[in-house]
Tab-separated table of C-alpha atoms and ligand atoms in Angstrom:
chain	number	residue	atom	x	y	z
I	280	MET	CA	-2.180	-2.218	18.964
I	281	ALA	CA	-3.233	-5.062	16.691
I	282	ILE	CA	-2.001	-6.941	13.650
I	283	LEU	CA	-4.726	-6.853	10.990
I	284	PRO	CA	-5.312	-9.464	8.248
I	285	ILE	CA	-3.991	-8.325	4.834
I	286	ILE	CA	-6.277	-8.832	1.823
I	287	THR	CA	-4.720	-10.524	-1.215
I	288	ALA	CA	-5.713	-10.196	-4.883
I	289	PRO	CA	-8.034	-10.875	-6.512
I	290	ASP	CA	-10.436	-9.018	-4.201
I	291	PRO	CA	-12.925	-6.289	-5.230
I	292	ARG	CA	-11.913	-4.114	-2.228
I	293	LEU	CA	-8.438	-3.645	-3.785
I	294	LYS	CA	-10.023	-2.074	-6.896
I	295	LYS	CA	-12.128	0.605	-5.144
I	296	VAL	CA	-11.422	4.360	-4.923
I	297	CYS	CA	-11.110	5.236	-1.203
I	298	LYS	CA	-12.983	8.051	0.554
I	299	PRO	CA	-11.132	10.966	2.201
I	300	VAL	CA	-10.646	11.095	5.973
I	301	GLU	CA	-12.558	13.999	7.557
I	302	THR	CA	-10.506	14.320	10.758
I	303	VAL	CA	-7.677	12.258	12.172
I	304	ASP	CA	-9.537	11.420	15.390
I	305	PRO	CA	-8.503	8.818	18.027
I	306	GLU	CA	-10.163	6.018	15.993
I	307	THR	CA	-8.244	6.977	12.816
I	308	ARG	CA	-4.999	7.309	14.816
I	309	ARG	CA	-5.595	3.821	16.233
I	310	LEU	CA	-6.079	2.452	12.693
I	311	MET	CA	-2.826	4.157	11.576
I	312	GLU	CA	-0.947	2.544	14.485
I	313	ASP	CA	-2.493	-0.880	13.782
I	314	MET	CA	-1.546	-0.534	10.093
I	315	LEU	CA	2.034	0.329	11.062
I	316	GLU	CA	2.263	-2.719	13.338
I	317	THR	CA	0.758	-4.898	10.583
I	318	MET	CA	3.321	-3.530	8.073
I	319	TYR	CA	6.291	-4.201	10.414
I	320	ALA	CA	5.003	-7.726	11.145
I	321	ALA	CA	4.446	-8.624	7.457
I	322	PRO	CA	7.270	-7.419	6.932
I	323	GLY	CA	6.811	-4.579	4.471
I	324	ILE	CA	7.890	-1.005	3.828
I	325	GLY	CA	4.385	0.384	3.255
I	326	LEU	CA	0.686	-0.386	3.660
I	327	ALA	CA	-2.551	1.283	2.507
I	328	ALA	CA	-5.899	1.112	4.339
I	329	PRO	CA	-7.741	-0.836	1.584
I	330	GLN	CA	-5.212	-3.658	2.053
I	331	VAL	CA	-6.754	-4.194	5.505
I	332	GLY	CA	-10.296	-3.747	4.176
I	333	VAL	CA	-10.767	-0.063	5.150
I	334	LEU	CA	-11.731	2.066	2.122
I	335	ARG	CA	-10.285	5.341	3.513
I	336	ARG	CA	-7.369	7.463	2.248
I	337	ILE	CA	-4.731	6.385	4.784
I	338	ILE	CA	-1.212	5.074	4.168
I	339	VAL	CA	1.775	4.169	6.332
I	340	VAL	CA	5.387	3.918	5.133
I	341	ASP	CA	8.779	3.163	6.707
I	342	VAL	CA	11.725	2.512	4.379
I	343	SER	CA	14.414	2.692	7.105
I	344	LYS	CA	16.967	-0.131	7.273
I	345	GLU	CA	16.069	-3.056	9.551
I	346	ASP	CA	19.110	-2.422	11.805
I	347	GLY	CA	18.601	1.372	11.896
I	348	GLN	CA	16.180	3.608	13.756
I	349	ARG	CA	12.548	3.367	12.591
I	350	GLN	CA	11.243	6.313	10.527
I	351	PRO	CA	7.483	5.784	10.279
I	352	HIS	CA	5.231	8.062	8.215
I	353	MET	CA	1.468	7.907	8.851
I	354	MET	CA	-0.581	9.920	6.374
I	355	ALA	CA	-4.239	10.696	5.713
I	356	ASN	CA	-5.476	12.187	2.425
I	357	PRO	CA	-2.003	12.281	0.776
I	358	GLU	CA	-1.877	14.320	-2.457
I	359	LEU	CA	1.010	14.876	-4.855
I	360	ILE	CA	1.754	18.584	-5.329
I	361	ARG	CA	4.868	18.121	-7.493
I	362	VAL	CA	6.431	15.258	-9.445
I	363	SER	CA	9.807	15.336	-11.224
I	364	ASP	CA	10.147	15.040	-14.993
I	365	GLU	CA	12.830	12.439	-14.335
I	366	ASP	CA	11.598	8.862	-13.881
I	367	THR	CA	13.131	5.926	-12.041
I	368	SER	CA	12.535	2.182	-12.216
I	369	TYR	CA	12.279	-0.060	-9.128
I	370	GLU	CA	11.416	-3.729	-8.676
I	371	GLU	CA	8.185	-3.484	-6.669
I	372	GLY	CA	6.460	-6.044	-4.490
I	373	CYS	CA	3.068	-5.855	-2.778
I	374	LEU	CA	1.773	-7.563	0.341
I	375	SER	CA	-1.539	-8.035	-1.529
I	376	LEU	CA	0.240	-9.815	-4.442
I	377	PRO	CA	2.501	-12.105	-2.403
I	378	GLU	CA	5.652	-13.492	-4.048
I	379	HIS	CA	5.260	-11.452	-7.248
I	380	TYR	CA	7.601	-8.645	-8.310
I	381	ALA	CA	7.994	-6.402	-11.360
I	382	GLU	CA	9.939	-3.330	-12.488
I	383	VAL	CA	7.705	-0.235	-12.355
I	384	VAL	CA	8.628	3.199	-13.730
I	385	ARG	CA	7.492	6.241	-11.687
I	386	PRO	CA	8.611	9.862	-11.125
I	387	ALA	CA	11.939	9.870	-9.243
I	388	GLU	CA	11.128	12.796	-6.906
I	389	ILE	CA	7.839	13.938	-5.424
I	390	LYS	CA	6.435	16.550	-3.080
I	391	LEU	CA	3.221	15.775	-1.240
I	392	ARG	CA	0.704	17.240	1.202
I	393	TYR	CA	-1.080	15.128	3.807
I	394	ILE	CA	-2.661	15.162	7.271
I	395	ASP	CA	-0.471	13.651	9.993
I	396	LYS	CA	-1.532	11.608	13.023
I	397	GLU	CA	-1.990	14.804	15.086
I	398	ASN	CA	-4.475	16.065	12.442
I	399	GLU	CA	-1.945	18.694	11.225
I	400	ILE	CA	-1.511	19.476	7.504
I	401	ARG	CA	2.102	18.736	6.457
I	402	GLU	CA	4.193	18.802	3.297
I	403	MET	CA	7.213	16.650	2.545
I	404	ALA	CA	9.596	15.928	-0.316
I	405	ALA	CA	10.779	12.407	-1.103
I	406	ASP	CA	13.110	10.639	-3.504
I	407	GLY	CA	14.593	7.141	-3.883
I	408	VAL	CA	12.687	4.175	-2.470
I	409	LEU	CA	10.626	6.471	-0.191
I	410	ALA	CA	9.168	8.280	-3.253
I	411	THR	CA	8.497	4.940	-4.987
I	412	CYS	CA	6.810	3.449	-1.922
I	413	ILE	CA	4.612	6.522	-1.261
I	414	GLN	CA	3.422	6.484	-4.914
I	415	HIS	CA	2.733	2.716	-4.710
I	416	GLU	CA	0.651	3.244	-1.525
I	417	MET	CA	-1.189	6.242	-3.003
I	418	ASP	CA	-2.078	4.081	-6.014
I	419	HIS	CA	-3.825	1.649	-3.631
I	420	LEU	CA	-6.161	4.518	-2.603
I	421	GLU	CA	-7.281	4.736	-6.264
I	422	GLY	CA	-7.737	0.973	-6.618
I	423	ILE	CA	-4.531	0.699	-8.649
I	424	LEU	CA	-2.034	-2.150	-8.111
I	425	PHE	CA	1.575	-2.229	-9.350
I	426	VAL	CA	0.548	-4.815	-11.947
I	427	ASP	CA	-1.623	-2.115	-13.563
I	428	HIS	CA	1.665	-0.409	-14.584
I	429	ILE	CA	3.081	-3.423	-16.450
I	430	SER	CA	2.116	-5.228	-19.653
I	431	ALA	CA	-1.277	-6.960	-19.818
I	432	LEU	CA	0.554	-10.229	-20.536
I	433	LYS	CA	2.620	-10.099	-17.297
I	434	ARG	CA	-0.361	-8.730	-15.297
I	435	ASN	CA	-2.704	-11.532	-16.356
I	436	MET	CA	-0.047	-14.156	-15.656
I	437	ILE	CA	0.425	-12.838	-12.075
I	438	LEU	CA	-3.348	-12.495	-11.442
I	439	ARG	CA	-4.018	-16.012	-12.788
I	440	ARG	CA	-1.356	-17.450	-10.461
I	441	LEU	CA	-2.808	-15.589	-7.465
I	442	LEU	CA	-6.344	-16.789	-8.258
I	443	LYS	CA	-5.057	-20.348	-8.592
I	444	SER	CA	-3.272	-20.237	-5.230
I	445	LYS	CA	-6.333	-18.663	-3.568
I	446	ARG	CA	-8.562	-21.453	-4.950
I	447	ALA	CA	-6.066	-24.095	-3.811
I	448	ASP	CA	-6.227	-22.664	-0.249
I	449	LYS	CA	-10.042	-22.894	-0.134
I	450	PRO	CA	-11.661	-26.338	0.165
I	451	MET	CA	-14.161	-26.998	-2.652
I	452	ALA	CA	-17.829	-26.824	-1.510
I	453	LYS	CA	-18.407	-30.572	-1.941
I	454	TYR	CA	-15.441	-31.337	0.389
I	455	ALA	CA	-16.174	-28.589	2.915
I	456	THR	CA	-16.854	-29.717	6.455
I	457	VAL	CA	-19.854	-28.419	8.427
S	253	K1U	O1	1.843	-1.891	-0.457
S	253	K1U	C1	2.351	-2.932	-0.081
S	253	K1U	O2	1.810	-3.992	-0.286
S	253	K1U	C2	3.679	-2.931	0.636
S	253	K1U	C3	4.867	-3.080	-0.289
S	253	K1U	C4	5.406	-1.695	-0.571
S	253	K1U	C5	6.379	-1.527	-1.704
S	253	K1U	C6	7.430	-2.382	-1.891
S	253	K1U	C7	8.325	-2.163	-2.940
S	253	K1U	C8	8.177	-1.072	-3.755
S	253	K1U	C9	7.117	-0.236	-3.559
S	253	K1U	C10	6.225	-0.446	-2.527
S	253	K1U	C11	5.899	-3.945	0.426
S	253	K1U	O3	6.380	-3.589	1.439
S	253	K1U	S1	6.338	-5.458	-0.305
S	253	K1U	C12	7.618	-6.070	0.794
S	253	K1U	C13	8.922	-5.369	0.661
S	253	K1U	O4	9.147	-4.662	-0.294
S	253	K1U	C14	9.964	-5.524	1.718
S	253	K1U	C15	9.810	-6.375	2.768
S	253	K1U	C16	10.801	-6.499	3.732
S	253	K1U	C17	11.949	-5.765	3.647
S	253	K1U	C18	12.136	-4.914	2.584
S	253	K1U	C19	11.139	-4.786	1.620
S	254	ZN	ZN1	0.923	-2.768	-2.435
Protein backbone atom coordinates (compact mmCIF):
# COMPACT_ATOMS: atom_id res chain seq x y z
CA MET A 1 0.00 0.00 0.00
CA ALA A 2 1.10 3.58 -0.56
CA ILE A 3 0.46 7.05 0.81
CA LEU A 4 -0.55 9.32 -2.07
CA PRO A 5 -0.02 13.11 -2.27
CA ILE A 6 -3.23 15.08 -1.54
CA ILE A 7 -4.08 17.96 -3.89
CA THR A 8 -4.94 21.29 -2.25
CA ALA A 9 -7.13 24.10 -3.59
CA PRO A 10 -7.03 25.98 -5.82
CA ASP A 11 -6.53 23.19 -8.38
CA PRO A 12 -8.67 22.58 -11.51
CA ARG A 13 -8.80 18.81 -10.78
CA LEU A 14 -10.90 19.53 -7.65
CA LYS A 15 -13.58 21.21 -9.80
CA LYS A 16 -14.12 18.36 -12.31
CA VAL A 17 -17.05 15.91 -12.47
CA CYS A 18 -15.60 12.38 -12.06
CA LYS A 19 -16.29 9.44 -14.37
CA PRO A 20 -18.00 6.25 -13.11
CA VAL A 21 -15.98 3.12 -12.35
CA GLU A 22 -16.84 0.26 -14.74
CA THR A 23 -15.67 -2.64 -12.55
CA VAL A 24 -13.90 -2.75 -9.22
CA ASP A 25 -10.92 -4.70 -10.56
CA PRO A 26 -7.59 -5.35 -8.74
CA GLU A 27 -6.25 -1.94 -9.88
CA THR A 28 -9.32 -0.10 -8.50
CA ARG A 29 -9.15 -2.13 -5.27
CA ARG A 30 -5.48 -1.15 -4.93
CA LEU A 31 -6.40 2.53 -5.38
CA MET A 32 -9.14 2.19 -2.71
CA GLU A 33 -6.61 0.68 -0.27
CA ASP A 34 -4.03 3.38 -1.04
CA MET A 35 -6.70 6.07 -0.51
CA LEU A 36 -7.63 4.52 2.84
CA GLU A 37 -3.98 4.49 3.95
CA THR A 38 -3.58 8.10 2.76
CA MET A 39 -6.72 9.12 4.72
CA TYR A 40 -5.51 7.43 7.95
CA ALA A 41 -2.06 9.03 7.58
CA ALA A 42 -3.41 12.56 6.93
CA PRO A 43 -5.31 12.06 9.35
CA GLY A 44 -8.85 12.38 8.05
CA ILE A 45 -12.25 10.70 8.22
CA GLY A 46 -12.84 10.58 4.45
CA LEU A 47 -11.14 10.98 1.08
CA ALA A 48 -12.35 11.14 -2.54
CA ALA A 49 -10.36 10.01 -5.59
CA PRO A 50 -10.05 13.51 -7.16
CA GLN A 51 -8.19 14.63 -4.03
CA VAL A 52 -5.37 12.29 -5.11
CA GLY A 53 -5.68 13.34 -8.76
CA VAL A 54 -7.83 10.41 -9.98
CA LEU A 55 -11.04 11.64 -11.65
CA ARG A 56 -13.08 8.48 -10.89
CA ARG A 57 -16.15 8.03 -8.65
CA ILE A 58 -14.43 6.45 -5.63
CA ILE A 59 -14.61 7.47 -1.97
CA VAL A 60 -13.33 6.06 1.31
CA VAL A 61 -14.69 6.91 4.77
CA ASP A 62 -13.96 5.85 8.37
CA VAL A 63 -15.53 7.90 11.18
CA SER A 64 -14.68 5.41 13.97
CA LYS A 65 -13.00 6.77 17.11
CA GLU A 66 -9.19 6.74 17.10
CA ASP A 67 -9.05 4.34 20.09
CA GLY A 68 -11.81 2.06 18.74
CA GLN A 69 -11.87 -0.59 16.03
CA ARG A 70 -11.52 0.75 12.47
CA GLN A 71 -14.71 0.75 10.35
CA PRO A 72 -13.57 1.53 6.81
CA HIS A 73 -16.02 1.99 3.93
CA MET A 74 -14.65 1.84 0.37
CA MET A 75 -17.19 2.78 -2.29
CA ALA A 76 -17.32 3.11 -6.07
CA ASN A 77 -20.13 4.95 -7.88
CA PRO A 78 -21.99 5.97 -4.68
CA GLU A 79 -25.51 7.34 -5.29
CA LEU A 80 -28.03 8.73 -2.82
CA ILE A 81 -31.34 6.85 -2.99
CA ARG A 82 -32.99 8.64 -0.04
CA VAL A 83 -32.31 11.79 1.96
CA SER A 84 -34.21 12.93 5.07
CA ASP A 85 -36.29 16.11 5.15
CA GLU A 86 -34.52 16.93 8.41
CA ASP A 87 -31.20 18.78 8.07
CA THR A 88 -28.21 18.94 10.38
CA SER A 89 -25.28 21.34 10.65
CA TYR A 90 -21.67 20.21 11.18
CA GLU A 91 -18.37 22.09 11.22
CA GLU A 92 -16.61 20.57 8.20
CA GLY A 93 -12.94 20.46 7.29
CA CYS A 94 -11.29 19.22 4.10
CA LEU A 95 -7.82 17.82 3.50
CA SER A 96 -7.79 19.84 0.24
CA LEU A 97 -8.55 23.10 2.13
CA PRO A 98 -6.11 22.66 5.02
CA GLU A 99 -6.75 24.58 8.26
CA HIS A 100 -10.12 25.96 7.14
CA TYR A 101 -13.47 24.98 8.68
CA ALA A 102 -17.09 26.07 8.29
CA GLU A 103 -20.58 25.01 9.38
CA VAL A 104 -22.37 23.23 6.51
CA VAL A 105 -26.05 22.23 6.50
CA ARG A 106 -26.92 18.87 4.87
CA PRO A 107 -29.65 16.19 5.18
CA ALA A 108 -29.32 14.44 8.56
CA GLU A 109 -30.00 10.88 7.30
CA ILE A 110 -29.24 9.25 3.97
CA LYS A 111 -29.54 5.92 2.20
CA LEU A 112 -27.10 5.14 -0.58
CA ARG A 113 -26.20 2.49 -3.15
CA TYR A 114 -22.61 1.78 -4.18
CA ILE A 115 -20.22 -0.90 -5.43
CA ASP A 116 -17.95 -2.35 -2.73
CA LYS A 117 -14.33 -3.49 -3.04
CA GLU A 118 -15.47 -7.00 -4.04
CA ASN A 119 -17.43 -5.46 -6.97
CA GLU A 120 -20.77 -6.22 -5.22
CA ILE A 121 -23.68 -3.73 -5.29
CA ARG A 122 -24.57 -2.71 -1.70
CA GLU A 123 -26.98 -0.37 0.05
CA MET A 124 -26.47 1.30 3.41
CA ALA A 125 -28.16 3.85 5.64
CA ALA A 126 -26.19 6.49 7.53
CA ASP A 127 -26.79 9.30 10.00
CA GLY A 128 -24.66 11.57 12.21
CA VAL A 129 -21.09 12.33 11.16
CA LEU A 130 -21.03 9.29 8.82
CA ALA A 131 -23.90 10.77 6.74
CA THR A 132 -22.19 14.20 6.71
CA CYS A 133 -18.83 12.74 5.67
CA ILE A 134 -20.30 10.55 2.89
CA GLN A 135 -22.15 13.58 1.44
CA HIS A 136 -18.96 15.70 1.65
CA GLU A 137 -17.00 12.98 -0.22
CA MET A 138 -19.76 12.52 -2.82
CA ASP A 139 -19.67 16.28 -3.44
CA HIS A 140 -15.97 15.94 -4.37
CA LEU A 141 -17.03 13.58 -7.21
CA GLU A 142 -19.10 16.46 -8.65
CA GLY A 143 -16.30 19.01 -8.26
CA ILE A 144 -18.04 20.58 -5.26
CA LEU A 145 -16.11 21.66 -2.14
CA PHE A 146 -17.62 22.44 1.27
CA VAL A 147 -16.93 26.13 0.65
CA ASP A 148 -19.46 25.98 -2.21
CA HIS A 149 -22.15 25.55 0.51
CA ILE A 150 -21.26 28.73 2.41
CA SER A 151 -21.53 32.44 1.63
CA ALA A 152 -19.50 33.84 -1.28
CA LEU A 153 -17.83 36.23 1.18
CA LYS A 154 -16.50 33.41 3.43
CA ARG A 155 -15.67 31.20 0.39
CA ASN A 156 -13.59 33.88 -1.33
CA MET A 157 -11.77 34.69 1.91
CA ILE A 158 -10.78 31.00 2.37
CA LEU A 159 -9.79 30.56 -1.32
CA ARG A 160 -7.72 33.77 -1.27
CA ARG A 161 -5.85 32.57 1.83
CA LEU A 162 -5.18 29.17 0.25
CA LEU A 163 -3.89 30.77 -2.97
CA LYS A 164 -1.65 33.06 -0.94
CA SER A 165 -0.16 30.17 1.05
CA LYS A 166 0.32 28.12 -2.14
CA ARG A 167 2.18 31.04 -3.78
CA ALA A 168 4.31 31.52 -0.66
CA ASP A 169 5.35 27.82 -0.84
CA LYS A 170 6.49 28.14 -4.48
CA PRO A 171 9.70 30.06 -5.23
CA MET A 172 9.13 32.89 -7.74
CA ALA A 173 10.52 32.13 -11.24
CA LYS A 174 13.30 34.74 -10.98
CA TYR A 175 14.57 33.11 -7.73
CA ALA A 176 14.12 29.51 -8.86
CA THR A 177 17.24 27.39 -8.97
CA VAL A 178 18.11 25.25 -12.01
O1 LIG B 1 -12.68 15.09 2.20
C1 LIG B 1 -11.78 15.37 2.96
O2 LIG B 1 -10.95 16.20 2.67
C2 LIG B 1 -11.66 14.70 4.31
C3 LIG B 1 -12.37 15.45 5.42
C4 LIG B 1 -13.74 14.81 5.60
C5 LIG B 1 -14.76 15.55 6.41
C6 LIG B 1 -14.46 16.13 7.61
C7 LIG B 1 -15.46 16.78 8.34
C8 LIG B 1 -16.75 16.80 7.88
C9 LIG B 1 -17.03 16.22 6.68
C10 LIG B 1 -16.05 15.58 5.95
C11 LIG B 1 -11.53 15.31 6.68
O3 LIG B 1 -11.31 14.25 7.15
S1 LIG B 1 -10.89 16.76 7.39
C12 LIG B 1 -10.07 16.16 8.86
C13 LIG B 1 -10.99 15.75 9.96
O4 LIG B 1 -12.16 16.08 9.93
C14 LIG B 1 -10.49 14.92 11.09
C15 LIG B 1 -9.18 14.60 11.23
C16 LIG B 1 -8.74 13.83 12.30
C17 LIG B 1 -9.63 13.38 13.23
C18 LIG B 1 -10.96 13.71 13.13
C19 LIG B 1 -11.39 14.48 12.05
ZN1 LIG C 1 -12.96 17.26 1.35
